Amino acid sequence: MVGSTDSVLDWARDHRMHHKYSETDADPHNATRGFFFSHVGWLLVRKHPEIKAKGHTIDMNDLWADPVLRFQKKYYLILMPLVCFILPTYIPTLWGESLWNAYFVSAIFRYVYVLNVTWLVNSAAHKWGSKPYDKHINPVETKSVSLVVLGEGFHNYHHTFPWDYKTAELGNYSLNFSKLFIDTMAKIGWAYDLKTVSADVIEKRVKRTGDGTHQEWGYEELHEHTQ
Ligand SMILES: [Zn+2]
Ligand SMILES: [Zn+2]
């Protein structure tokens, strides 16, 4: 977590590498190197040379064109400690919380918790679960991870159809708060051109490369009520 390696731009570049070179040495958190490496180990060692070698193949111009992201990258070393540690420690003291309680609970605990549930998408969601869309890849569907990460645990779907903003077949609001957030932003015009996948394309893919567990998720009935 040192330097500016966690700005949105850096995180997005790593994530694009993760999708383009999934489960190879050019994937920053290559899950074939084990649970620990894909969870947090990848942040504790130098990046694999393949990541540097292939990094230039990732086009980041769309994100660099965004002034908000450039601002966040430029001032990361001020913004990160301020928003992540200083404000969460200071604000609870306004209603009488002790400095240490505020520091350990709303700063440190929140930070450790959010990092770990985010990392579960790279570790657990590449290991334990079913593969209704593509049985030839490692990412899986897992309800427990989806619950804590607010959406992205539908990882077999997400790696099969990475352009779908829902990161899941259905906008199941009980497990997919990320979709609810993006939908809300779309309503006020802050998000637009949302891409998704038609039920027809999903069905064909499920039949062609799925592991046969699609039925168990009950999506067919849900399709009639939601979407
Ligand atoms: Zn992704
Ligand atoms: Zn993944």
Coordinates of N, CA and C and ligand atoms in Angstrom, one line a residue:
M1 N 0.8 -1.2 0.0 CA 0.0 0.0 0.0 C 0.9 1.3 0.0
V2 N 2.1 1.2 -0.6 CA 2.9 2.3 -0.5 C 2.8 3.1 -1.8
G3 N 3.2 4.4 -1.7 CA 3.2 5.2 -2.9 C 1.8 5.4 -3.5
S4 N 1.8 5.6 -4.8 CA 0.5 5.9 -5.5 C -0.1 4.7 -6.1
T5 N 0.3 3.5 -5.7 CA -0.1 2.3 -6.3 C -1.6 2.0 -6.2
D6 N -2.3 2.8 -5.4 CA -3.7 2.5 -5.2 C -4.7 3.5 -5.7
S7 N -4.2 4.5 -6.5 CA -5.1 5.4 -7.1 C -6.1 4.7 -8.0
V8 N -7.2 5.3 -8.4 CA -8.2 4.7 -9.3 C -7.5 4.3 -10.6
L9 N -6.6 5.2 -11.1 CA -6.0 4.9 -12.4 C -5.1 3.6 -12.3
D10 N -4.3 3.5 -11.2 CA -3.5 2.3 -11.0 C -4.3 1.1 -10.8
W11 N -5.3 1.2 -10.0 CA -6.2 0.1 -9.7 C -6.8 -0.4 -11.0
A12 N -7.3 0.5 -11.8 CA -8.0 0.2 -13.0 C -7.1 -0.5 -14.0
R13 N -5.8 0.0 -14.1 CA -4.8 -0.6 -15.0 C -4.6 -2.1 -14.5
D14 N -4.3 -2.3 -13.2 CA -4.2 -3.7 -12.7 C -5.4 -4.5 -13.1
H15 N -6.6 -3.9 -12.9 CA -7.8 -4.7 -13.2 C -7.9 -5.1 -14.6
R16 N -7.6 -4.2 -15.5 CA -7.6 -4.5 -17.0 C -6.6 -5.6 -17.3
M17 N -5.4 -5.5 -16.7 CA -4.4 -6.6 -16.9 C -5.0 -7.9 -16.4
H18 N -5.7 -7.9 -15.2 CA -6.3 -9.1 -14.6 C -7.3 -9.7 -15.6
H19 N -8.1 -8.9 -16.3 CA -9.0 -9.5 -17.3 C -8.4 -9.9 -18.5
K20 N -7.5 -9.1 -19.1 CA -6.8 -9.5 -20.4 C -5.9 -10.7 -20.3
Y21 N -5.2 -10.8 -19.1 CA -4.2 -11.9 -19.0 C -4.5 -12.8 -17.8
S22 N -5.8 -13.0 -17.6 CA -6.3 -13.8 -16.4 C -5.5 -15.1 -16.2
E23 N -5.1 -15.3 -15.0 CA -4.5 -16.6 -14.6 C -3.2 -16.9 -15.3
T24 N -2.5 -15.8 -15.7 CA -1.1 -15.9 -16.2 C -0.2 -15.0 -15.4
D25 N 1.1 -15.0 -15.7 CA 2.1 -14.2 -15.0 C 1.8 -12.7 -15.2
A26 N 1.1 -12.4 -16.3 CA 0.9 -10.9 -16.6 C -0.4 -10.5 -15.8
D27 N -1.1 -11.4 -15.1 CA -2.2 -11.0 -14.3 C -1.7 -10.6 -12.9
P28 N -1.8 -9.4 -12.5 CA -1.2 -8.9 -11.2 C -1.5 -9.8 -10.0
H29 N -2.7 -10.4 -9.9 CA -3.0 -11.3 -8.8 C -3.4 -12.6 -9.3
N30 N -2.6 -13.2 -10.1 CA -2.7 -14.5 -10.8 C -3.1 -15.6 -9.7
A31 N -4.4 -16.0 -9.8 CA -5.0 -16.9 -8.8 C -4.4 -18.3 -8.9
T32 N -3.7 -18.7 -10.0 CA -3.0 -20.0 -10.1 C -1.8 -20.1 -9.2
R33 N -1.4 -18.9 -8.6 CA -0.3 -18.9 -7.7 C -0.7 -19.1 -6.2
G34 N -2.0 -19.4 -6.0 CA -2.5 -19.8 -4.7 C -3.4 -18.7 -4.1
F35 N -4.1 -19.1 -3.0 CA -5.0 -18.2 -2.4 C -4.3 -17.0 -1.8
F36 N -3.2 -17.2 -1.1 CA -2.6 -16.1 -0.4 C -2.0 -15.1 -1.4
F37 N -1.4 -15.6 -2.4 CA -0.8 -14.7 -3.4 C -1.9 -13.8 -4.1
S38 N -3.0 -14.5 -4.4 CA -4.1 -13.7 -5.1 C -4.9 -12.8 -4.2
H39 N -4.8 -13.1 -2.9 CA -5.5 -12.3 -1.9 C -4.7 -11.0 -1.6
V40 N -3.5 -11.2 -1.0 CA -2.7 -10.1 -0.6 C -1.3 -10.2 -0.9
G41 N -0.8 -11.4 -1.1 CA 0.6 -11.7 -1.4 C 1.2 -10.9 -2.6
W42 N 0.3 -10.7 -3.6 CA 0.8 -9.9 -4.8 C 1.1 -8.5 -4.5
L43 N 0.6 -7.9 -3.4 CA 0.9 -6.6 -3.0 C 2.2 -6.5 -2.1
L44 N 2.7 -7.7 -1.7 CA 3.9 -7.7 -0.8 C 5.2 -8.0 -1.6
V45 N 5.1 -8.3 -2.8 CA 6.3 -8.6 -3.6 C 6.3 -7.7 -4.8
R46 N 7.5 -7.7 -5.5 CA 7.6 -6.9 -6.7 C 6.8 -7.6 -7.8
K47 N 6.3 -6.8 -8.7 CA 5.4 -7.3 -9.8 C 6.2 -8.2 -10.7
H48 N 5.6 -9.3 -11.2 CA 6.2 -10.2 -12.1 C 6.7 -9.4 -13.4
P49 N 7.9 -9.7 -13.9 CA 8.4 -9.0 -15.1 C 7.4 -9.0 -16.3
E50 N 6.6 -10.1 -16.4 CA 5.6 -10.1 -17.5 C 4.6 -9.0 -17.4
I51 N 4.3 -8.5 -16.2 CA 3.3 -7.4 -16.0 C 3.9 -6.1 -16.7
K52 N 5.2 -5.9 -16.4 CA 5.9 -4.7 -17.1 C 5.9 -4.9 -18.6
A53 N 6.3 -6.1 -19.0 CA 6.4 -6.4 -20.4 C 5.1 -6.2 -21.2
K54 N 4.0 -6.6 -20.6 CA 2.7 -6.5 -21.3 C 1.9 -5.3 -20.9
G55 N 2.3 -4.5 -19.9 CA 1.6 -3.4 -19.5 C 1.2 -2.4 -20.6
H56 N 2.1 -2.2 -21.5 CA 1.8 -1.2 -22.6 C 0.7 -1.6 -23.5
T57 N 0.2 -2.9 -23.4 CA -0.9 -3.3 -24.3 C -2.2 -2.8 -23.7
I58 N -2.2 -2.3 -22.5 CA -3.5 -1.8 -21.9 C -3.7 -0.4 -22.3
D59 N -4.8 -0.1 -22.9 CA -5.1 1.3 -23.2 C -5.8 2.0 -22.1
M60 N -5.2 3.1 -21.5 CA -5.8 3.8 -20.4 C -6.2 5.2 -20.7
N61 N -6.2 5.5 -22.0 CA -6.4 6.9 -22.5 C -7.8 7.4 -22.0
D62 N -8.8 6.5 -22.0 CA -10.2 6.9 -21.7 C -10.2 7.4 -20.2
L63 N -9.5 6.7 -19.3 CA -9.5 7.1 -17.9 C -8.6 8.3 -17.7
W64 N -7.4 8.4 -18.4 CA -6.6 9.6 -18.3 C -7.2 10.8 -18.7
A65 N -8.3 10.7 -19.6 CA -9.0 11.8 -20.1 C -9.9 12.4 -19.1
D66 N -10.1 11.7 -18.0 CA -11.1 12.2 -16.9 C -10.3 13.1 -15.9
P67 N -10.7 14.4 -15.8 CA -10.0 15.3 -14.9 C -10.1 14.9 -13.4
V68 N -11.2 14.3 -13.1 CA -11.4 13.8 -11.7 C -10.4 12.8 -11.3
L69 N -10.2 11.8 -12.2 CA -9.2 10.7 -12.0 C -7.8 11.2 -12.0
R70 N -7.5 12.2 -12.9 CA -6.1 12.8 -12.9 C -5.9 13.5 -11.6
F71 N -6.9 14.2 -11.1 CA -6.8 14.9 -9.8 C -6.5 13.9 -8.6
Q72 N -7.3 12.8 -8.6 CA -7.1 11.8 -7.6 C -5.7 11.2 -7.6
K73 N -5.2 11.0 -8.8 CA -3.9 10.4 -8.9 C -2.8 11.4 -8.5
K74 N -3.0 12.6 -8.9 CA -1.9 13.6 -8.6 C -1.8 13.9 -7.1
Y75 N -3.0 14.0 -6.4 CA -3.0 14.3 -5.0 C -3.2 13.1 -4.1
Y76 N -2.9 11.9 -4.7 CA -3.2 10.6 -3.9 C -2.6 10.6 -2.5
L77 N -1.4 11.0 -2.5 CA -0.6 10.9 -1.2 C -1.2 11.9 -0.1
I78 N -1.9 12.9 -0.5 CA -2.6 13.8 0.4 C -4.0 13.2 0.7
L79 N -4.8 12.9 -0.4 CA -6.2 12.5 -0.4 C -6.3 11.2 0.4
M80 N -5.5 10.2 0.1 CA -5.6 8.9 0.7 C -5.6 9.0 2.3
P81 N -4.5 9.5 2.9 CA -4.4 9.6 4.3 C -5.6 10.5 4.9
L82 N -5.9 11.5 4.2 CA -7.0 12.4 4.7 C -8.3 11.7 4.8
V83 N -8.7 11.1 3.7 CA -10.1 10.5 3.6 C -10.1 9.1 4.3
C84 N -9.0 8.4 4.3 CA -9.0 7.0 4.8 C -8.7 7.0 6.3
F85 N -7.8 7.9 6.8 CA -7.4 7.8 8.2 C -7.8 9.1 9.0
I86 N -7.4 10.3 8.5 CA -7.6 11.5 9.3 C -9.0 11.8 9.6
L87 N -9.8 11.9 8.5 CA -11.3 12.3 8.7 C -12.0 11.3 9.5
P88 N -11.9 9.9 9.2 CA -12.7 9.0 10.0 C -12.2 8.9 11.5
T89 N -11.0 9.4 11.8 CA -10.6 9.4 13.2 C -11.1 10.7 13.8
Y90 N -11.1 11.8 13.1 CA -11.5 13.1 13.6 C -13.0 13.2 13.8
I91 N -13.8 12.8 12.8 CA -15.2 13.1 12.8 C -15.9 12.5 14.1
P92 N -15.7 11.2 14.5 CA -16.4 10.7 15.6 C -16.1 11.4 16.9
T93 N -15.0 12.1 17.0 CA -14.6 12.9 18.2 C -15.6 14.0 18.4
L94 N -16.2 14.5 17.3 CA -17.2 15.6 17.4 C -18.4 15.2 18.3
W95 N -18.7 13.9 18.3 CA -19.8 13.6 19.2 C -19.3 12.8 20.4
G96 N -18.0 13.1 20.8 CA -17.5 12.6 22.1 C -16.8 11.3 22.1
E97 N -16.6 10.6 20.9 CA -15.8 9.4 20.8 C -14.4 9.6 21.2
S98 N -13.7 8.7 21.8 CA -12.3 8.9 22.1 C -11.5 8.7 20.8
L99 N -10.4 9.4 20.8 CA -9.5 9.4 19.6 C -9.1 8.0 19.3
W100 N -8.7 7.2 20.3 CA -8.2 5.8 20.0 C -9.3 5.0 19.4
N101 N -10.6 5.1 20.0 CA -11.7 4.3 19.5 C -12.0 4.6 18.1
A102 N -12.0 5.9 17.8 CA -12.3 6.4 16.4 C -11.2 5.9 15.5
Y103 N -9.9 6.0 15.9 CA -8.8 5.5 15.1 C -8.9 4.0 14.8
F104 N -9.1 3.2 15.8 CA -9.1 1.8 15.6 C -10.3 1.2 14.9
V105 N -11.5 1.8 15.2 CA -12.7 1.3 14.6 C -13.0 1.9 13.3
S106 N -13.2 3.2 13.2 CA -13.7 3.8 11.9 C -12.6 4.0 10.9
A107 N -11.3 4.0 11.4 CA -10.2 4.1 10.4 C -9.6 2.8 10.1
I108 N -8.9 2.2 11.1 CA -8.2 0.9 10.9 C -9.1 -0.3 10.6
F109 N -10.1 -0.5 11.4 CA -11.0 -1.6 11.2 C -11.7 -1.5 9.8
R110 N -12.2 -0.4 9.5 CA -12.9 -0.2 8.2 C -11.9 -0.5 7.0
Y111 N -10.7 0.0 7.2 CA -9.7 -0.2 6.1 C -9.3 -1.6 5.9
V112 N -9.1 -2.3 7.0 CA -8.7 -3.7 6.9 C -9.9 -4.6 6.4
Y113 N -11.1 -4.3 6.9 CA -12.3 -5.0 6.4 C -12.5 -4.8 4.9
V114 N -12.5 -3.6 4.5 CA -12.8 -3.3 3.1 C -11.8 -3.9 2.2
L115 N -10.5 -3.8 2.6 CA -9.4 -4.4 1.7 C -9.6 -5.9 1.6
N116 N -9.9 -6.5 2.8 CA -10.0 -8.0 2.7 C -11.2 -8.5 1.9
V117 N -12.4 -7.8 2.1 CA -13.5 -8.3 1.3 C -13.3 -8.0 -0.2
T118 N -12.6 -6.9 -0.5 CA -12.3 -6.6 -1.9 C -11.4 -7.7 -2.5
W119 N -10.3 -8.1 -1.7 CA -9.4 -9.1 -2.1 C -10.1 -10.5 -2.3
L120 N -11.2 -10.7 -1.5 CA -11.9 -12.0 -1.7 C -12.3 -12.2 -3.1
V121 N -12.6 -11.2 -3.8 CA -13.0 -11.3 -5.2 C -11.8 -11.9 -6.1
N122 N -10.6 -11.5 -5.7 CA -9.5 -12.0 -6.4 C -9.0 -13.4 -5.9
S123 N -9.3 -13.8 -4.7 CA -8.9 -15.1 -4.2 C -10.1 -16.1 -4.1
A124 N -11.0 -15.9 -3.2 CA -12.1 -16.9 -3.1 C -12.9 -17.0 -4.3
A125 N -13.2 -15.9 -5.0 CA -14.1 -15.9 -6.1 C -13.4 -16.4 -7.4
H126 N -12.1 -16.8 -7.2 CA -11.4 -17.5 -8.3 C -11.1 -18.9 -7.9
K127 N -11.9 -19.4 -6.9 CA -11.6 -20.7 -6.3 C -12.8 -21.6 -6.0
W128 N -13.7 -21.1 -5.1 CA -14.7 -22.0 -4.6 C -16.1 -21.5 -5.0
G129 N -16.7 -22.2 -5.9 CA -18.1 -21.9 -6.4 C -18.4 -22.6 -7.7
S130 N -19.5 -22.2 -8.3 CA -20.0 -22.9 -9.5 C -19.7 -22.0 -10.7
K131 N -19.7 -22.6 -11.9 CA -19.4 -21.9 -13.2 C -20.5 -22.0 -14.2
P132 N -21.6 -21.4 -14.0 CA -22.8 -21.6 -14.9 C -22.5 -21.0 -16.3
Y133 N -21.6 -20.1 -16.5 CA -21.4 -19.5 -17.8 C -20.2 -20.0 -18.6
D134 N -19.1 -20.3 -17.9 CA -17.9 -20.8 -18.6 C -17.1 -21.7 -17.6
K135 N -17.2 -23.0 -17.9 CA -16.5 -23.9 -17.0 C -15.0 -24.0 -17.3
H136 N -14.6 -23.4 -18.4 CA -13.1 -23.4 -18.8 C -12.3 -22.4 -18.1
I137 N -12.9 -21.5 -17.3 CA -12.1 -20.5 -16.6 C -12.2 -20.7 -15.1
N138 N -11.3 -20.1 -14.3 CA -11.3 -20.3 -12.8 C -12.4 -19.5 -12.1
P139 N -12.7 -18.3 -12.5 CA -13.6 -17.5 -11.7 C -15.0 -18.1 -11.5
V140 N -15.5 -18.0 -10.3 CA -16.8 -18.7 -9.9 C -17.9 -17.7 -9.4
E141 N -19.1 -18.3 -9.4 CA -20.2 -17.5 -8.7 C -20.2 -17.9 -7.3
T142 N -20.2 -16.9 -6.4 CA -20.2 -17.2 -5.0 C -21.1 -16.2 -4.2
K143 N -22.2 -16.7 -3.6 CA -23.1 -15.8 -2.9 C -22.5 -15.1 -1.7
S144 N -21.7 -15.9 -1.0 CA -21.1 -15.3 0.3 C -20.2 -14.2 -0.1
V145 N -19.4 -14.3 -1.1 CA -18.5 -13.2 -1.5 C -19.3 -12.0 -2.0
S146 N -20.3 -12.3 -2.8 CA -21.2 -11.2 -3.3 C -21.8 -10.4 -2.2
L147 N -22.2 -11.1 -1.2 CA -22.9 -10.4 -0.1 C -22.0 -9.4 0.6
V148 N -20.7 -9.8 0.8 CA -19.8 -8.8 1.5 C -19.2 -7.8 0.5
V149 N -19.0 -8.1 -0.8 CA -18.4 -7.1 -1.7 C -19.5 -6.3 -2.4
L150 N -20.7 -6.5 -2.1 CA -21.9 -5.7 -2.6 C -22.0 -5.9 -4.1
G151 N -21.6 -7.0 -4.7 CA -21.9 -7.3 -6.1 C -20.9 -8.2 -6.8
E152 N -19.6 -7.9 -6.7 CA -18.7 -8.6 -7.7 C -18.4 -10.0 -7.5
G153 N -19.1 -10.7 -6.6 CA -18.8 -12.1 -6.4 C -19.5 -13.0 -7.4
F154 N -20.3 -12.4 -8.3 CA -20.8 -13.2 -9.4 C -19.7 -13.2 -10.5
H155 N -18.6 -13.9 -10.1 CA -17.4 -13.7 -10.8 C -17.2 -14.5 -12.1
N156 N -17.9 -15.6 -12.2 CA -17.9 -16.4 -13.4 C -18.6 -15.6 -14.5
Y157 N -19.7 -15.0 -14.1 CA -20.4 -14.1 -15.1 C -19.6 -12.9 -15.5
H158 N -19.0 -12.3 -14.5 CA -18.2 -11.1 -14.7 C -17.0 -11.3 -15.7
H159 N -16.3 -12.5 -15.5 CA -15.2 -12.8 -16.4 C -15.7 -13.2 -17.8
T160 N -16.9 -13.8 -17.9 CA -17.5 -14.2 -19.2 C -18.0 -13.0 -19.9
F161 N -18.6 -12.1 -19.2 CA -19.2 -10.9 -19.9 C -18.7 -9.6 -19.2
P162 N -17.4 -9.3 -19.3 CA -16.8 -8.2 -18.5 C -17.3 -6.9 -18.8
W163 N -18.0 -6.7 -19.9 CA -18.5 -5.3 -20.3 C -19.8 -5.0 -19.6
D164 N -20.5 -6.0 -19.0 CA -21.8 -5.8 -18.4 C -21.6 -5.0 -17.1
Y165 N -22.2 -3.8 -17.0 CA -22.0 -3.0 -15.8 C -22.6 -3.6 -14.6
K166 N -23.5 -4.6 -14.7 CA -24.1 -5.2 -13.5 C -23.2 -6.2 -12.8
T167 N -22.1 -6.6 -13.5 CA -21.2 -7.7 -13.1 C -22.0 -8.9 -12.6
A168 N -23.2 -9.1 -13.0 CA -24.0 -10.3 -12.7 C -25.1 -10.4 -13.7
E169 N -25.7 -11.6 -13.8 CA -26.8 -11.8 -14.8 C -28.0 -10.9 -14.5
L170 N -28.3 -10.9 -13.2 CA -29.5 -10.1 -12.8 C -29.1 -9.0 -11.8
G171 N -29.9 -7.9 -11.9 CA -29.7 -6.9 -10.9 C -30.4 -7.3 -9.6
N172 N -29.9 -8.3 -9.0 CA -30.5 -8.8 -7.7 C -30.1 -7.8 -6.6
Y173 N -31.0 -6.9 -6.3 CA -30.6 -5.8 -5.3 C -30.2 -6.3 -4.0
S174 N -30.6 -7.5 -3.5 CA -30.3 -7.9 -2.2 C -28.8 -8.2 -2.1
L175 N -28.2 -8.6 -3.3 CA -26.7 -8.9 -3.3 C -25.9 -8.0 -4.2
N176 N -26.6 -7.1 -4.9 CA -25.8 -6.3 -5.9 C -26.1 -4.8 -5.7
F177 N -25.5 -4.3 -4.6 CA -25.7 -2.9 -4.3 C -24.9 -2.0 -5.3
S178 N -23.8 -2.6 -5.9 CA -23.1 -1.8 -6.8 C -23.9 -1.5 -8.0
K179 N -24.8 -2.4 -8.5 CA -25.7 -2.1 -9.6 C -26.7 -1.0 -9.1
L180 N -27.2 -1.1 -7.9 CA -28.2 -0.1 -7.4 C -27.5 1.3 -7.4
F181 N -26.3 1.3 -7.0 CA -25.5 2.6 -7.0 C -25.4 3.2 -8.4
I182 N -25.0 2.3 -9.4 CA -24.8 2.8 -10.7 C -26.1 3.2 -11.3
D183 N -27.2 2.5 -11.0 CA -28.5 2.8 -11.5 C -28.9 4.2 -11.0
T184 N -28.7 4.4 -9.7 CA -29.0 5.7 -9.1 C -28.3 6.8 -9.8
M185 N -27.0 6.6 -10.0 CA -26.1 7.6 -10.7 C -26.7 7.9 -12.1
A186 N -27.2 6.8 -12.8 CA -27.7 6.9 -14.1 C -29.0 7.8 -14.1
K187 N -29.8 7.6 -13.1 CA -31.0 8.4 -12.9 C -30.7 9.9 -12.9
I188 N -29.6 10.3 -12.2 CA -29.3 11.7 -12.1 C -28.3 12.1 -13.2
G189 N -28.1 11.2 -14.1 CA -27.3 11.6 -15.3 C -25.8 11.5 -15.1
W190 N -25.3 11.0 -14.0 CA -23.8 10.9 -13.7 C -23.2 9.7 -14.3
A191 N -24.1 8.7 -14.7 CA -23.6 7.5 -15.4 C -24.4 7.3 -16.6
Y192 N -23.8 6.9 -17.7 CA -24.6 6.8 -19.0 C -23.9 5.8 -19.9
D193 N -24.6 5.5 -21.0 CA -24.1 4.4 -21.9 C -23.8 3.1 -21.2
L194 N -24.7 2.7 -20.3 CA -24.5 1.5 -19.6 C -24.6 0.3 -20.5
K195 N -23.6 -0.6 -20.5 CA -23.7 -1.8 -21.4 C -24.2 -3.0 -20.6
T196 N -24.9 -3.8 -21.3 CA -25.4 -5.1 -20.6 C -25.4 -6.2 -21.7
V197 N -25.9 -7.4 -21.3 CA -25.9 -8.5 -22.2 C -27.3 -9.0 -22.3
S198 N -27.8 -9.3 -23.5 CA -29.1 -9.8 -23.6 C -29.3 -11.2 -23.1
A199 N -30.5 -11.5 -22.7 CA -30.9 -12.8 -22.1 C -30.6 -13.9 -23.1
D200 N -30.8 -13.6 -24.4 CA -30.6 -14.6 -25.5 C -29.1 -15.0 -25.6
V201 N -28.2 -14.0 -25.5 CA -26.7 -14.2 -25.6 C -26.3 -15.0 -24.4
I202 N -26.8 -14.7 -23.2 CA -26.5 -15.4 -22.0 C -26.9 -16.9 -22.1
E203 N -28.1 -17.1 -22.6 CA -28.6 -18.4 -22.7 C -27.8 -19.3 -23.6
K204 N -27.4 -18.7 -24.7 CA -26.6 -19.5 -25.7 C -25.2 -19.9 -25.1
R205 N -24.6 -18.9 -24.3 CA -23.3 -19.1 -23.7 C -23.4 -20.2 -22.6
V206 N -24.5 -20.1 -21.8 CA -24.7 -21.1 -20.8 C -24.8 -22.5 -21.3
K207 N -25.5 -22.6 -22.5 CA -25.6 -24.0 -23.1 C -24.3 -24.4 -23.7
R208 N -23.5 -23.5 -24.2 CA -22.3 -23.9 -24.9 C -21.1 -24.2 -24.0
T209 N -20.9 -23.3 -22.9 CA -19.8 -23.5 -22.1 C -20.0 -23.6 -20.6
G210 N -21.3 -23.6 -20.2 CA -21.6 -23.6 -18.8 C -21.4 -25.0 -18.2
D211 N -21.3 -25.0 -16.8 CA -21.1 -26.3 -16.1 C -22.4 -27.0 -15.7
G212 N -23.5 -26.5 -16.2 CA -24.8 -27.1 -15.9 C -25.5 -26.7 -14.6
T213 N -24.9 -25.7 -13.8 CA -25.4 -25.3 -12.6 C -26.3 -24.1 -12.7
H214 N -26.5 -23.6 -14.0 CA -27.2 -22.3 -14.2 C -28.7 -22.4 -13.6
Q215 N -29.3 -23.5 -13.8 CA -30.7 -23.8 -13.3 C -30.8 -23.6 -11.8
E216 N -29.8 -24.0 -11.1 CA -29.8 -24.0 -9.6 C -29.9 -22.6 -9.1
W217 N -29.4 -21.6 -9.9 CA -29.4 -20.2 -9.4 C -30.8 -19.6 -9.5
G218 N -31.8 -20.3 -10.2 CA -33.1 -19.8 -10.3 C -33.3 -18.5 -11.1
Y219 N -32.3 -18.3 -12.0 CA -32.4 -17.0 -12.8 C -33.6 -17.0 -13.7
E220 N -34.0 -18.2 -14.2 CA -35.0 -18.3 -15.2 C -36.3 -17.6 -14.7
E221 N -36.7 -18.0 -13.4 CA -37.9 -17.5 -12.9 C -37.7 -16.0 -12.5
L222 N -36.5 -15.7 -12.0 CA -36.3 -14.3 -11.6 C -36.4 -13.4 -12.8
H223 N -36.0 -13.9 -14.0 CA -36.0 -13.0 -15.2 C -37.3 -12.4 -15.5
E224 N -38.4 -13.3 -15.1 CA -39.7 -12.8 -15.4 C -40.2 -11.6 -14.5
H225 N -39.6 -11.6 -13.3 CA -40.0 -10.5 -12.4 C -39.1 -9.3 -12.3
T226 N -37.8 -9.5 -12.5 CA -36.9 -8.4 -12.4 C -36.3 -8.0 -13.7
Q227 N -35.1 -7.5 -13.7 CA -34.3 -7.1 -14.9 C -34.5 -5.7 -15.2
Ligands
ZN1 ZN -13.4 -7.2 -13.2
ZN2 ZN -11.2 -11.9 -11.4

